[in-house]
XYZ file of C-alpha atoms in Angstrom:
305
model
C 0.000 0.000 0.000
C 2.829 2.377 0.785
C 4.448 1.859 -2.601
C 1.114 2.340 -4.344
C 0.572 5.658 -2.562
C 4.050 6.958 -3.383
C 4.031 6.079 -7.095
C 1.552 8.768 -8.246
C 3.529 11.437 -6.354
C 6.769 10.403 -8.068
C 5.029 10.342 -11.456
C 3.613 13.798 -10.801
C 7.043 15.212 -9.947
C 8.590 13.743 -13.097
C 5.758 15.179 -15.136
C 6.317 18.644 -13.718
C 10.052 18.440 -14.474
C 9.399 17.357 -18.059
C 6.771 20.049 -18.445
C 9.138 22.729 -17.129
C 11.827 21.536 -19.545
C 9.458 21.627 -22.506
C 8.274 25.096 -21.503
C 11.883 26.322 -21.203
C 12.832 24.946 -24.605
C 9.726 26.459 -26.163
C 10.559 29.818 -24.630
C 14.102 29.705 -25.951
C 12.830 28.699 -29.370
C 10.399 31.615 -29.396
C 13.064 34.066 -28.277
C 15.391 32.701 -30.967
C 12.663 33.179 -33.572
C 12.038 36.735 -32.405
C 15.777 37.487 -32.552
C 16.031 35.934 -36.029
C 13.145 38.020 -37.314
C 13.801 41.355 -35.561
C 17.561 41.363 -35.000
C 18.129 44.660 -36.930
C 15.969 46.431 -34.333
C 16.692 44.345 -31.243
C 20.436 44.473 -31.945
C 20.366 48.272 -31.694
C 18.399 48.096 -28.442
C 20.798 45.483 -27.077
C 23.826 47.622 -28.003
C 22.285 50.649 -26.290
C 21.719 48.664 -23.079
C 25.297 47.343 -23.051
C 26.726 50.818 -23.690
C 24.674 52.231 -20.806
C 25.770 49.393 -18.491
C 29.467 49.976 -19.204
C 29.432 53.792 -19.531
C 30.129 53.396 -23.310
C 33.292 51.322 -22.684
C 31.674 48.338 -24.405
C 32.192 49.981 -27.805
C 35.935 49.292 -27.516
C 35.457 45.508 -27.309
C 35.253 43.249 -30.379
C 31.549 42.600 -29.935
C 30.925 46.242 -29.141
C 32.462 47.294 -32.441
C 30.443 44.585 -34.198
C 27.104 45.840 -32.861
C 27.832 49.558 -33.151
C 29.287 49.471 -36.668
C 26.623 47.278 -38.285
C 24.826 49.275 -41.017
C 21.244 50.189 -40.220
C 18.716 47.582 -41.309
C 21.225 44.763 -41.575
C 20.505 41.617 -39.542
C 22.923 40.486 -36.843
C 24.350 36.988 -36.672
C 22.058 34.609 -34.780
C 24.689 33.601 -32.203
C 26.018 37.135 -31.708
C 23.718 38.049 -28.821
C 24.576 34.806 -27.017
C 28.343 34.975 -27.473
C 28.506 38.661 -26.575
C 26.654 37.973 -23.308
C 29.115 35.379 -22.016
C 31.494 37.902 -20.434
C 28.641 39.798 -18.786
C 27.175 36.585 -17.459
C 30.536 35.528 -16.060
C 31.056 38.881 -14.303
C 27.512 38.832 -12.936
C 28.018 35.282 -11.638
C 31.281 36.186 -9.911
C 29.727 39.309 -8.396
C 26.745 37.301 -7.147
C 29.091 34.713 -5.643
C 31.119 37.463 -3.937
C 28.005 39.076 -2.454
C 26.798 35.673 -1.275
C 30.150 34.948 0.358
C 30.223 38.309 2.158
C 26.653 37.782 3.356
C 27.475 34.273 4.597
C 30.633 35.563 6.326
C 28.726 38.327 8.103
C 25.941 35.929 9.075
C 28.410 33.406 10.498
C 30.307 36.014 12.549
C 28.036 38.941 13.390
C 24.481 37.572 13.499
C 22.797 37.903 16.879
C 22.355 34.133 17.114
C 26.134 33.765 16.911
C 26.833 36.602 19.347
C 24.534 35.231 22.051
C 25.599 31.616 21.559
C 26.119 29.836 24.859
C 29.754 29.534 26.022
C 31.404 26.110 26.024
C 30.749 25.723 29.774
C 27.193 27.042 29.508
C 25.851 30.128 31.226
C 27.247 29.243 34.626
C 28.355 31.999 36.987
C 32.068 31.442 36.339
C 31.618 31.389 32.552
C 29.609 34.625 32.588
C 32.142 36.321 34.863
C 35.089 35.343 32.672
C 33.374 36.502 29.490
C 31.436 39.597 30.487
C 32.634 40.930 33.875
C 36.164 42.379 34.024
C 37.882 41.976 37.382
C 37.213 44.650 40.042
C 34.531 46.336 37.968
C 31.185 45.451 39.484
C 31.957 43.503 42.667
C 33.606 45.554 45.401
C 34.055 44.906 49.143
C 31.806 46.934 51.450
C 33.172 50.399 52.094
C 33.166 49.804 55.846
C 35.690 46.962 55.487
C 38.350 48.931 53.616
C 39.774 52.360 53.120
C 38.446 54.245 50.087
C 40.842 53.823 47.170
C 39.526 56.954 45.489
C 38.060 60.121 46.870
C 34.993 59.874 44.629
C 33.693 57.008 46.796
C 33.937 58.993 50.044
C 30.723 60.574 51.379
C 30.303 64.085 49.965
C 28.856 66.940 51.971
C 26.571 69.343 50.168
C 28.520 72.582 49.552
C 25.496 74.313 48.025
C 23.743 74.741 51.382
C 26.199 77.529 52.217
C 25.036 79.672 49.254
C 22.148 82.092 49.436
C 21.372 82.266 45.716
C 22.274 79.412 43.369
C 21.584 81.652 40.367
C 24.669 83.691 41.271
C 27.279 82.192 38.927
C 30.209 83.869 40.705
C 29.182 82.496 44.072
C 28.563 78.990 42.719
C 31.888 79.081 40.885
C 33.745 79.316 44.187
C 32.554 75.888 45.356
C 32.445 73.787 42.156
C 35.853 72.306 42.962
C 34.378 70.860 46.166
C 32.092 68.573 44.120
C 33.634 65.227 43.015
C 33.683 64.802 39.256
C 31.139 61.990 39.152
C 28.668 63.955 41.296
C 29.183 66.986 39.055
C 28.204 64.827 36.066
C 25.160 63.385 37.857
C 24.112 66.826 39.048
C 24.216 68.142 35.504
C 22.162 65.213 34.171
C 19.483 65.416 36.880
C 19.263 69.227 36.782
C 19.074 69.238 32.987
C 16.347 66.586 33.146
C 14.300 68.516 35.734
C 14.839 71.989 34.201
C 16.217 71.441 30.669
C 18.824 73.753 29.200
C 18.129 75.360 25.832
C 21.349 73.944 24.358
C 20.694 70.190 23.987
C 24.199 69.387 22.716
C 25.756 70.005 26.140
C 24.239 66.791 27.504
C 26.145 64.704 24.946
C 29.421 66.367 25.924
C 28.805 65.607 29.615
C 27.908 61.983 28.902
C 31.025 61.508 26.792
C 33.312 62.980 29.458
C 31.640 60.978 32.266
C 31.921 57.694 30.358
C 35.603 58.260 29.590
C 36.339 59.044 33.225
C 34.271 56.091 34.502
C 35.970 53.640 32.143
C 39.367 54.867 33.308
C 38.332 54.520 36.939
C 36.996 51.004 36.360
C 40.323 49.993 34.846
C 42.402 51.556 37.644
C 40.550 53.047 40.642
C 43.775 54.646 41.900
C 44.362 56.598 38.691
C 43.588 60.301 38.652
C 40.869 61.530 36.307
C 42.374 63.949 33.757
C 42.009 67.562 34.825
C 40.544 68.476 31.432
C 37.614 66.081 31.967
C 37.024 67.313 35.521
C 37.032 70.888 34.247
C 34.456 70.046 31.566
C 32.129 68.396 34.077
C 32.440 71.225 36.620
C 31.904 73.843 33.938
C 28.737 72.228 32.602
C 27.418 71.681 36.114
C 27.874 75.417 36.734
C 25.938 76.203 33.553
C 23.117 73.828 34.511
C 22.756 75.573 37.878
C 22.996 79.209 36.798
C 22.017 79.561 33.126
C 18.525 81.076 32.890
C 18.238 81.610 29.125
C 15.153 79.913 27.704
C 14.517 77.761 30.785
C 11.501 77.020 32.945
C 12.275 79.316 35.882
C 9.702 77.666 38.114
C 11.386 74.286 37.627
C 14.833 75.849 38.102
C 13.746 77.442 41.370
C 12.496 74.043 42.553
C 15.886 72.547 41.648
C 17.662 75.224 43.691
C 15.315 74.642 46.607
C 15.931 70.891 46.620
C 19.677 71.276 46.195
C 19.963 73.621 49.146
C 17.666 71.718 51.503
C 19.840 68.747 52.532
C 23.313 68.315 53.946
C 23.962 65.113 51.977
C 24.661 65.763 48.290
C 23.587 62.217 47.354
C 20.177 62.848 48.973
C 19.839 66.058 46.988
C 20.667 64.202 43.747
C 18.088 61.519 44.564
C 15.468 64.238 45.104
C 16.350 65.835 41.764
C 16.038 62.441 40.065
C 12.573 62.007 41.558
C 11.614 65.464 40.304
C 12.827 64.622 36.786
C 10.975 61.316 36.858
C 7.744 63.072 37.791
C 7.856 64.978 34.484
C 8.991 61.897 32.486
C 12.450 63.260 31.717
C 14.654 60.856 33.707
C 16.517 58.720 31.149
C 18.015 55.813 33.092
C 20.650 54.725 30.480
C 22.364 58.097 31.029
C 23.510 56.808 34.421
C 24.861 53.404 33.343
C 28.472 54.614 33.618
C 27.891 55.430 37.293
C 27.903 51.735 38.276
C 31.688 51.697 37.822
C 32.190 54.551 40.280
C 29.305 54.758 42.767
C 26.881 51.837 42.322
C 24.896 52.771 45.429
C 24.032 56.194 43.979
C 23.167 54.623 40.637
C 20.835 52.218 42.453
C 19.107 55.103 44.230
C 18.478 56.793 40.872
C 17.396 53.717 38.930
C 15.204 52.423 41.763
C 12.718 55.133 40.791
C 12.015 53.133 37.616
């Protein structure tokens, strides 16, 4: 019974193959007949297409001269269109093969399925740590059990409580050096989120400087952050606090009130983050770099999400 059921299917497949072959041969025969009958016209069209494809360089080949110098109205040799197409077909085949190879190479190396492929030892804790977590980057001993290796991890008092008016740029400028570089960056980001500056390009500059400094700190916590980066972060923090051009003054006044109301600068930053979140302007990926420097502060900010 099984053989009887399979036989018609095999016969049907053979019939379709034979039918496709007959149809192909008939098509070629018809095209040959059309070329035989209308070659004086089709030859000119063919030559124009080849000249356009090669930016007229085809005219300098043997077949190009043949097609372009044939007197008008004269028929072209029957095999001319086939022989003259061999070189183009070969080039097109090689180009197709090259594109296919490059696509296969990219798929085998850069496709997401390859990138997220499980390690040899599986996704065990040790395998993940060796592949994705550089040493001394995310896991640190509690601060109480060791001396701070960098001043940015030490508790920071809030120097802004001593100022009467945070819109006074000269007064604020006298205390910017008392703010650690990473807190200056976070202050800018939270203030700009709560009371946005008119210049939106400044945020990108702050993020770039903060990420460079954080990456350097993650690689060597004892290394000093370049003075140029610290200066950039302090300068933009000063602008975020004092620049009034084109800003929501009510929001800026609320920022100043929050910043001057607590002795702990981290508490003030957390309050500013909550204020920014309330108006849907707290963008959590902006603080990803902070995990390398002060993960507890980053947690306080991201916990609002």
